[in-house]
JSON list of C-alpha atoms and ligand atoms in Angstrom, two decimals:
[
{"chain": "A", "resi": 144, "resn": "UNK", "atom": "CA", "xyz": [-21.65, 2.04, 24.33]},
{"chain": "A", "resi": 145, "resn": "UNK", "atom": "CA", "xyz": [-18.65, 3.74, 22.64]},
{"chain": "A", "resi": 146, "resn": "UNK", "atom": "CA", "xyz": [-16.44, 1.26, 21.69]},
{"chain": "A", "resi": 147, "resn": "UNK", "atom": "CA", "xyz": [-16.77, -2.64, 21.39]},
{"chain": "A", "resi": 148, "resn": "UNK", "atom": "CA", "xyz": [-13.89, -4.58, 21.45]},
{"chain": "A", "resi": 149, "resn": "UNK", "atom": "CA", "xyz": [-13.89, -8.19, 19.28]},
{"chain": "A", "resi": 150, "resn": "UNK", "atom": "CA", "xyz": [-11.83, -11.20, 19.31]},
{"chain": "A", "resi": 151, "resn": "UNK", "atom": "CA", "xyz": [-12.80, -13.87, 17.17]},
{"chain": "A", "resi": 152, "resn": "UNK", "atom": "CA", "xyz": [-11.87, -17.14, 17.27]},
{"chain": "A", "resi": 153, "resn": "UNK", "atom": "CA", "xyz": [-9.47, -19.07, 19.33]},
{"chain": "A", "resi": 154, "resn": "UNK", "atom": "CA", "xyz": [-8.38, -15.98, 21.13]},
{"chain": "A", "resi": 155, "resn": "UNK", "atom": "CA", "xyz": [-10.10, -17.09, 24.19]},
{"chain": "A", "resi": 156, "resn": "UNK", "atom": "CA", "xyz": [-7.00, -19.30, 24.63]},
{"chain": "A", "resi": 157, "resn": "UNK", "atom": "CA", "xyz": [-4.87, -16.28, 24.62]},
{"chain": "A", "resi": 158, "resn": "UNK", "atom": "CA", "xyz": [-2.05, -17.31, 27.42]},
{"chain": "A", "resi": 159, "resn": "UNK", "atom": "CA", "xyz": [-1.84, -20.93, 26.70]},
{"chain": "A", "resi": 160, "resn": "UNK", "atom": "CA", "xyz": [-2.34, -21.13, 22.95]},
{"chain": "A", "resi": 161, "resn": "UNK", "atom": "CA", "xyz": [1.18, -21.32, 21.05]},
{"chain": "A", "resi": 162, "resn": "UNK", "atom": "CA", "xyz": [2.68, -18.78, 23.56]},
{"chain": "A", "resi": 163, "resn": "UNK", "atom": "CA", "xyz": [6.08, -18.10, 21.38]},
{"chain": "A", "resi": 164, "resn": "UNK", "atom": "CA", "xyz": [3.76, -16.41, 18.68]},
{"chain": "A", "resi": 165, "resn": "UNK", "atom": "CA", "xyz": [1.06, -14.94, 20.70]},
{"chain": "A", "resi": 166, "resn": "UNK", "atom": "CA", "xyz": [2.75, -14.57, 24.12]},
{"chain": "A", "resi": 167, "resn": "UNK", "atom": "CA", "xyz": [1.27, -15.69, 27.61]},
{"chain": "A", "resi": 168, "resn": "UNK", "atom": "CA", "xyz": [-1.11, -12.29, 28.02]},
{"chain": "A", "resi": 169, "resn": "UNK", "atom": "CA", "xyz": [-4.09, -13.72, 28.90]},
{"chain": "A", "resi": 170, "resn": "UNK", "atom": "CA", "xyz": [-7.88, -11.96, 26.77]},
{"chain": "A", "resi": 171, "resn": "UNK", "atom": "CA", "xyz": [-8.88, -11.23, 30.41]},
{"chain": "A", "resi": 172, "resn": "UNK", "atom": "CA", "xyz": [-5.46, -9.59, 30.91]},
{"chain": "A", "resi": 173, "resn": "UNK", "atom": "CA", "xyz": [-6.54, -7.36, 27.54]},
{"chain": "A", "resi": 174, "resn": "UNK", "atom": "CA", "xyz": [-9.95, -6.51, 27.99]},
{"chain": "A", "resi": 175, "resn": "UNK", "atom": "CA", "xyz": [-9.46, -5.53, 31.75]},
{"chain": "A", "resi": 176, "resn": "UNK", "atom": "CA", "xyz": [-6.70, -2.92, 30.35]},
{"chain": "A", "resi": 177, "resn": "UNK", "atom": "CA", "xyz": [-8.37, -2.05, 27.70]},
{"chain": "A", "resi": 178, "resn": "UNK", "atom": "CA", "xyz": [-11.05, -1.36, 29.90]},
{"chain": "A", "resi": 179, "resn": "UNK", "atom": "CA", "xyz": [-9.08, 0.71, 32.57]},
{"chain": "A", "resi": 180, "resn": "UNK", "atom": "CA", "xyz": [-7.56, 2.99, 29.41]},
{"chain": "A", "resi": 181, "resn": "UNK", "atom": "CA", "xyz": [-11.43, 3.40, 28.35]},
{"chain": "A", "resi": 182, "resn": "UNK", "atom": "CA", "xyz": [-12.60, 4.40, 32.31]},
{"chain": "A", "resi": 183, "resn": "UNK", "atom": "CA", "xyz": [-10.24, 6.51, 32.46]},
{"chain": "A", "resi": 184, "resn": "UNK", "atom": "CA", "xyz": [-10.58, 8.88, 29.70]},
{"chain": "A", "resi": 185, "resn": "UNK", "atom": "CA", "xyz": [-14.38, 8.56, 30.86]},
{"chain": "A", "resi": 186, "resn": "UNK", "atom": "CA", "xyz": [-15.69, 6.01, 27.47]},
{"chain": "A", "resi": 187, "resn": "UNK", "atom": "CA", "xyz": [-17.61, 3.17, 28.16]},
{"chain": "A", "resi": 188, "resn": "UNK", "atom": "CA", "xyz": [-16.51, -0.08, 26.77]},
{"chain": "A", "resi": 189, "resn": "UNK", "atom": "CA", "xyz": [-17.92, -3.82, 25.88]},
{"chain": "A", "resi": 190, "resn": "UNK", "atom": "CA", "xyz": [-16.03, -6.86, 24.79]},
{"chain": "A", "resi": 191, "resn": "UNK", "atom": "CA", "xyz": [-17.54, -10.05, 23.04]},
{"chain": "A", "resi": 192, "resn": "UNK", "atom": "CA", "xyz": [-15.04, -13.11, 22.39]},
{"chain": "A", "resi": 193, "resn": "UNK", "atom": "CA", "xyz": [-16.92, -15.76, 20.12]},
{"chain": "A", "resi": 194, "resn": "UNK", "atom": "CA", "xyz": [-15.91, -18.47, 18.34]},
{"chain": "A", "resi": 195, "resn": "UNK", "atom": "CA", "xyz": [-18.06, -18.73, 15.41]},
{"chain": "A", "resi": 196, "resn": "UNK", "atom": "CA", "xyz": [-18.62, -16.34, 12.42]},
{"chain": "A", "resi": 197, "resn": "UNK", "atom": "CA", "xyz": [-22.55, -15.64, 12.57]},
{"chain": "A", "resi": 198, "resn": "UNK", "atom": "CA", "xyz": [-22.43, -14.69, 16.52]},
{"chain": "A", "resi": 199, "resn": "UNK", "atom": "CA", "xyz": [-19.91, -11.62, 15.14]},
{"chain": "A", "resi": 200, "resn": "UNK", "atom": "CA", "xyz": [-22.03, -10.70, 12.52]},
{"chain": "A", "resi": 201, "resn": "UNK", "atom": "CA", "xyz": [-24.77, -10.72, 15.21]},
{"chain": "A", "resi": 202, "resn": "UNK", "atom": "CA", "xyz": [-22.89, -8.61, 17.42]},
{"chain": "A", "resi": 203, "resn": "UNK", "atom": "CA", "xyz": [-21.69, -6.26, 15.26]},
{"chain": "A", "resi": 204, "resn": "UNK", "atom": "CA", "xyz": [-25.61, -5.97, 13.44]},
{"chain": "A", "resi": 205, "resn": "UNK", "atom": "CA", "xyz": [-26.78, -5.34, 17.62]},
{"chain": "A", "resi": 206, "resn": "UNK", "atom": "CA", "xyz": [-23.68, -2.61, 18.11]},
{"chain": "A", "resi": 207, "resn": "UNK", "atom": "CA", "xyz": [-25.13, -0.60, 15.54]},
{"chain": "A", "resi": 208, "resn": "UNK", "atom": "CA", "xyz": [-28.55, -0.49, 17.45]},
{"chain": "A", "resi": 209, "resn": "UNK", "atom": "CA", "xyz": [-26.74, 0.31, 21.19]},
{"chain": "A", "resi": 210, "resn": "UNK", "atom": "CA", "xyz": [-24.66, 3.01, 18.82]},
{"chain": "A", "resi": 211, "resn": "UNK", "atom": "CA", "xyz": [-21.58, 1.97, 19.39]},
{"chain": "A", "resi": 212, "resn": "UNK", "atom": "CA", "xyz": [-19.15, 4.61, 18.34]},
{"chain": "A", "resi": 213, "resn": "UNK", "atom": "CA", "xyz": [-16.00, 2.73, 17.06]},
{"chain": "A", "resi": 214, "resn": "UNK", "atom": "CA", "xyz": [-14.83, -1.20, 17.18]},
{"chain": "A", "resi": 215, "resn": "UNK", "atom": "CA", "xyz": [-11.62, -2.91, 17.82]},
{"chain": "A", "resi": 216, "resn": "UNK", "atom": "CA", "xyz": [-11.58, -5.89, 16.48]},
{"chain": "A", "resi": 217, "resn": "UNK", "atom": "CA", "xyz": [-9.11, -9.06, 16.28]},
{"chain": "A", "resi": 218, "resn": "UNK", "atom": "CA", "xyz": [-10.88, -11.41, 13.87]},
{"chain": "A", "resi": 219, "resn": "UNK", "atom": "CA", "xyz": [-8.45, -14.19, 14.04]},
{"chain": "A", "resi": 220, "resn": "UNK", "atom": "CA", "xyz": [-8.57, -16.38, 11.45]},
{"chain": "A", "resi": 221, "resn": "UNK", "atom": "CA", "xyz": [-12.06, -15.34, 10.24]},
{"chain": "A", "resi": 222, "resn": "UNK", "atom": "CA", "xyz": [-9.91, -11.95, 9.02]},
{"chain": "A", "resi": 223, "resn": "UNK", "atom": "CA", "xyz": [-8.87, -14.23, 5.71]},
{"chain": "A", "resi": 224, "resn": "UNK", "atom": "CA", "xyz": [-11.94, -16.05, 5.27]},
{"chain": "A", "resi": 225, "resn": "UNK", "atom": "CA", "xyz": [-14.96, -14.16, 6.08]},
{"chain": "A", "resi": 226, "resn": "UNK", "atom": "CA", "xyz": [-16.58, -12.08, 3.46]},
{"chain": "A", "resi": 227, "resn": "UNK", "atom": "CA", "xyz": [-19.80, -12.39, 6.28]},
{"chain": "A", "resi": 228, "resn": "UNK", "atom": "CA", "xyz": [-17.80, -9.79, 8.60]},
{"chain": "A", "resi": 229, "resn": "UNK", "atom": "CA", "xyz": [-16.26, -7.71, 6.04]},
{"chain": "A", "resi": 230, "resn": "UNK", "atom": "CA", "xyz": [-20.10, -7.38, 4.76]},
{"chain": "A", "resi": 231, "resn": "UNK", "atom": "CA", "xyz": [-21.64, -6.43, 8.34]},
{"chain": "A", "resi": 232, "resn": "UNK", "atom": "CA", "xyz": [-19.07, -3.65, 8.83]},
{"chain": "A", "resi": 233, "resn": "UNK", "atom": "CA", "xyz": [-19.89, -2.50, 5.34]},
{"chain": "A", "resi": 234, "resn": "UNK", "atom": "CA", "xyz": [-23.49, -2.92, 6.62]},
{"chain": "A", "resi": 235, "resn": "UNK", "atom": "CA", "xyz": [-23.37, -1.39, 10.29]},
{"chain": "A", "resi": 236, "resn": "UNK", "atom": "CA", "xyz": [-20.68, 1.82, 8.92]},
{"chain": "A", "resi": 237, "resn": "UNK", "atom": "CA", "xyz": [-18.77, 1.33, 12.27]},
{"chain": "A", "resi": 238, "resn": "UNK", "atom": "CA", "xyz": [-15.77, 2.90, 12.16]},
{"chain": "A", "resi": 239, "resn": "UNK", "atom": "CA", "xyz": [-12.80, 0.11, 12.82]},
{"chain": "A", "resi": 240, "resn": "UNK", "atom": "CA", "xyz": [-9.40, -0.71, 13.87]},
{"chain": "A", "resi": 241, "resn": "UNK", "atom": "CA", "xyz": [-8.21, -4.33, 12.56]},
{"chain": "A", "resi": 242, "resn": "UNK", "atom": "CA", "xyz": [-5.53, -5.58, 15.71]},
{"chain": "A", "resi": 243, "resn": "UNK", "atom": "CA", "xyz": [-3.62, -9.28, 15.38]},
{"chain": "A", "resi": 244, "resn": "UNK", "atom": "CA", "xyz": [-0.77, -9.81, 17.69]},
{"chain": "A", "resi": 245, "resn": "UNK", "atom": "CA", "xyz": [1.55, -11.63, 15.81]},
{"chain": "A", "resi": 246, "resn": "UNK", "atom": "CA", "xyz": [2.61, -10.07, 12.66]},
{"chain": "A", "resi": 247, "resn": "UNK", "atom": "CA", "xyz": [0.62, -11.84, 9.80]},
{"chain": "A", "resi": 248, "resn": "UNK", "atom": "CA", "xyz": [3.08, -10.42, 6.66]},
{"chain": "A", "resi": 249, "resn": "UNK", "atom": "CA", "xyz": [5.65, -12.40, 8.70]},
{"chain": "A", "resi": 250, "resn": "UNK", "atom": "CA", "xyz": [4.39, -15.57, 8.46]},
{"chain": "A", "resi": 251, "resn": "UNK", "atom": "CA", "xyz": [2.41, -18.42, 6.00]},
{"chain": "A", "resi": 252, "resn": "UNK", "atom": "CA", "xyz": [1.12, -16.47, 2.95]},
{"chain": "A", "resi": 253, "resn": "UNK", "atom": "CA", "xyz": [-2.65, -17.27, 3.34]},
{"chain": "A", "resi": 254, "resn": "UNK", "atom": "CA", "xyz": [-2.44, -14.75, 6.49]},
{"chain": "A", "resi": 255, "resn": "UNK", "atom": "CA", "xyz": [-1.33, -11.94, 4.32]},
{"chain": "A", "resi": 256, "resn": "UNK", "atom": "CA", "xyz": [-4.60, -11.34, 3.18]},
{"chain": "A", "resi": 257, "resn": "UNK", "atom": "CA", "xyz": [-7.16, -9.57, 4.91]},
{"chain": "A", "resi": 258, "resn": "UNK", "atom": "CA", "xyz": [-10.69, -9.34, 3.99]},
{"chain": "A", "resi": 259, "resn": "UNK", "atom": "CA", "xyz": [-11.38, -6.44, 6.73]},
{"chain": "A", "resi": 260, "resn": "UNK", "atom": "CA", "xyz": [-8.03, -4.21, 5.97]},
{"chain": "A", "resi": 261, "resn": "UNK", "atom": "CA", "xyz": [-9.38, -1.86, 3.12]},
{"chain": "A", "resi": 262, "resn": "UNK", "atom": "CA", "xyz": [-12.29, -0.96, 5.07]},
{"chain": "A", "resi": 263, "resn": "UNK", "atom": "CA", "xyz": [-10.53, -0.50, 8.38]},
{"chain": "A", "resi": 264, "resn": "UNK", "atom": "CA", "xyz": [-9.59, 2.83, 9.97]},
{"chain": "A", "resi": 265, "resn": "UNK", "atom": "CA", "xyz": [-6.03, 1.62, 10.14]},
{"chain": "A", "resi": 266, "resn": "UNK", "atom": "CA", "xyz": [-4.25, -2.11, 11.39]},
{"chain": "A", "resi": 267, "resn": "UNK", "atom": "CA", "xyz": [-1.95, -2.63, 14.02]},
{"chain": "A", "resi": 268, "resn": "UNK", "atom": "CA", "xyz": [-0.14, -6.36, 13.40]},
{"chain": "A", "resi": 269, "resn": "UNK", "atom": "CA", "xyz": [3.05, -7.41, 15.05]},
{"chain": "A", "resi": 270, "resn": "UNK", "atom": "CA", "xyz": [3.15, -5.53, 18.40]},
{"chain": "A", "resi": 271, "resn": "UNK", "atom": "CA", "xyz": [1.63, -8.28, 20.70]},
{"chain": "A", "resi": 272, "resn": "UNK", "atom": "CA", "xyz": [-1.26, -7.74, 23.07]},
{"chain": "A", "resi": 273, "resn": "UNK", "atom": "CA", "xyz": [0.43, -3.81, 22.99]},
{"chain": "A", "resi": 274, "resn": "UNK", "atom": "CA", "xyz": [-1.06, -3.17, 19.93]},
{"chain": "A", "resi": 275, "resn": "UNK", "atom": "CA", "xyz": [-5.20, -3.37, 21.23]},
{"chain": "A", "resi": 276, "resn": "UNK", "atom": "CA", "xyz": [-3.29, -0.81, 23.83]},
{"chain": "A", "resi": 277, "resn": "UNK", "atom": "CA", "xyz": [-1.91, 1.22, 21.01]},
{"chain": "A", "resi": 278, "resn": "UNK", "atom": "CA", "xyz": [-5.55, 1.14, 19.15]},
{"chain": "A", "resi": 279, "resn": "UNK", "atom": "CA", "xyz": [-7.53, 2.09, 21.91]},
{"chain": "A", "resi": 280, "resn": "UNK", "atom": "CA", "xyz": [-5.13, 5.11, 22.51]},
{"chain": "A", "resi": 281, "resn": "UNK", "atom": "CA", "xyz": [-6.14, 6.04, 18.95]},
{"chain": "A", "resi": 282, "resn": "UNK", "atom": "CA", "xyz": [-9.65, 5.41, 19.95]},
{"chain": "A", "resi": 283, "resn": "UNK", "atom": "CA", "xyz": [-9.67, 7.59, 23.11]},
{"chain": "A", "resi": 284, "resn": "UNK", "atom": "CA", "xyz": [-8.15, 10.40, 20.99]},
{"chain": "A", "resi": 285, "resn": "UNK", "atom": "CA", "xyz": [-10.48, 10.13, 18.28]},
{"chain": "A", "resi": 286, "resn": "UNK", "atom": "CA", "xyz": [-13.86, 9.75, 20.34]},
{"chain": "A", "resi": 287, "resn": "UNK", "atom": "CA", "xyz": [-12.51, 12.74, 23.47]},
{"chain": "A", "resi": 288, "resn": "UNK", "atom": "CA", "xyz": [-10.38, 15.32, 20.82]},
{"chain": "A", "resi": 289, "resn": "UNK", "atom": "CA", "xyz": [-12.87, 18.06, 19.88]},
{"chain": "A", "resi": 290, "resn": "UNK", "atom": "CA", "xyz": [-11.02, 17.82, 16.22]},
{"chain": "A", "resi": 291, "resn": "UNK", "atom": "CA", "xyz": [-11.17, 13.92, 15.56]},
{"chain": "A", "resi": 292, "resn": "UNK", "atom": "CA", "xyz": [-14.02, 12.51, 13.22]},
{"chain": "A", "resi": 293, "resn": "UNK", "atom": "CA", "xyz": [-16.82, 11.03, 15.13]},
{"chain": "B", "resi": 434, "resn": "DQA", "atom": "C1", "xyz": [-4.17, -13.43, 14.68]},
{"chain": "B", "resi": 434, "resn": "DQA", "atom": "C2", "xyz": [-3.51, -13.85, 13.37]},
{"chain": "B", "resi": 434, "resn": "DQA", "atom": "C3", "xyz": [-4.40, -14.79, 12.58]},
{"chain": "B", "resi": 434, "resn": "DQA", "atom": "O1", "xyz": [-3.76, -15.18, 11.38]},
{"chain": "B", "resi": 434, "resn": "DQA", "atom": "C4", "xyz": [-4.70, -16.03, 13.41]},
{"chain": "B", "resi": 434, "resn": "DQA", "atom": "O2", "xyz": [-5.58, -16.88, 12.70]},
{"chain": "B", "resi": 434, "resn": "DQA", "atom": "C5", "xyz": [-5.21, -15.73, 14.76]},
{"chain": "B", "resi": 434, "resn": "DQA", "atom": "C6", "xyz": [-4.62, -14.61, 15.51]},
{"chain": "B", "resi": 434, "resn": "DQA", "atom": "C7", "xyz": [-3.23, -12.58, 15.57]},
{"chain": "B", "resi": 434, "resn": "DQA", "atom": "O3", "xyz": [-3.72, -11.98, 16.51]},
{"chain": "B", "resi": 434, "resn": "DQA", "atom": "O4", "xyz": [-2.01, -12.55, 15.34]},
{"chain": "B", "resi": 434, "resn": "DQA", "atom": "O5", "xyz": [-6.07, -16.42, 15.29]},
{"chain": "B", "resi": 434, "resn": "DQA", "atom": "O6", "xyz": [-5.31, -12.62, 14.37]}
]
């Protein structure tokens, strides 16, 4: 598998859940582009929606066995309380991208911090369901450009 895409918790309501912060893009809607982008530039892709902490750390412990290449992850609120994710991507060494759709700097102050965001490749907050579109462009060009890091 080359890339694994994440969304933690809550995000399976994407569409209905508090639309005038997170918009009415469904996570089908997102995976199933995210998917198309990844087809066509000829990378295979998995996604995994969970709601609770452990089955992530589980996931991300099994990506490292299949060899997954890079993550994209939206941790939800688990991204400012989970030191148990932050340790299993210091533990697998998957390169990540950190994606939220609403901008977290722009709203209560316990979302400003970010357990995952120092060891992230970069983090894309603010741009809607555009930015997993705008990560896995970065993906595609890092895992297909003969001059990108592996
Ligand atoms: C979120 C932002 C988090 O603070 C929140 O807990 C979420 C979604 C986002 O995508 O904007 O569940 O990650």
């Amino acid at each position: 598998m080359d890339v694994l895409v994440i969304n933690g918790p809550n995000l399976n309501s994407l569409g209905t859940r508090e639309p005038e912060i997170y918009g009415s893009t469904t996570l089908a809607d997102i995976e199933a582009g995210l998917r198309a982008q990844a087809v066509a530039a000829g990378l295979t892709l998995d996604a995994f929606q969970s709601n609770h902490e452990g089955a992530i750390v589980d996931r991300l412990h099994a990506a490292r066995s299949e060899g997954t290449r890079f993550v994209i992850i939206n941790p939800g609120a688990f991204t400012h309380t989970s030191v148990a994710i932050r340790d299993a991507f210091a533990a697998v060494a998957i390169p990540f991208c950190e994606v939220h759709i609403s901008n977290v700097h722009a709203r209560e102050e316990f979302r400003r911090h970010s357990f995952l965001s120092d060891l992230a490749v970069g983090v894309l907050t603010g741009f809607g369901a555009f930015g997993y579109t705008m990560a896995m462009s970065y993906v595609i060009d890092r895992l297909t450009s003969s001059s990108a890091p592996a």
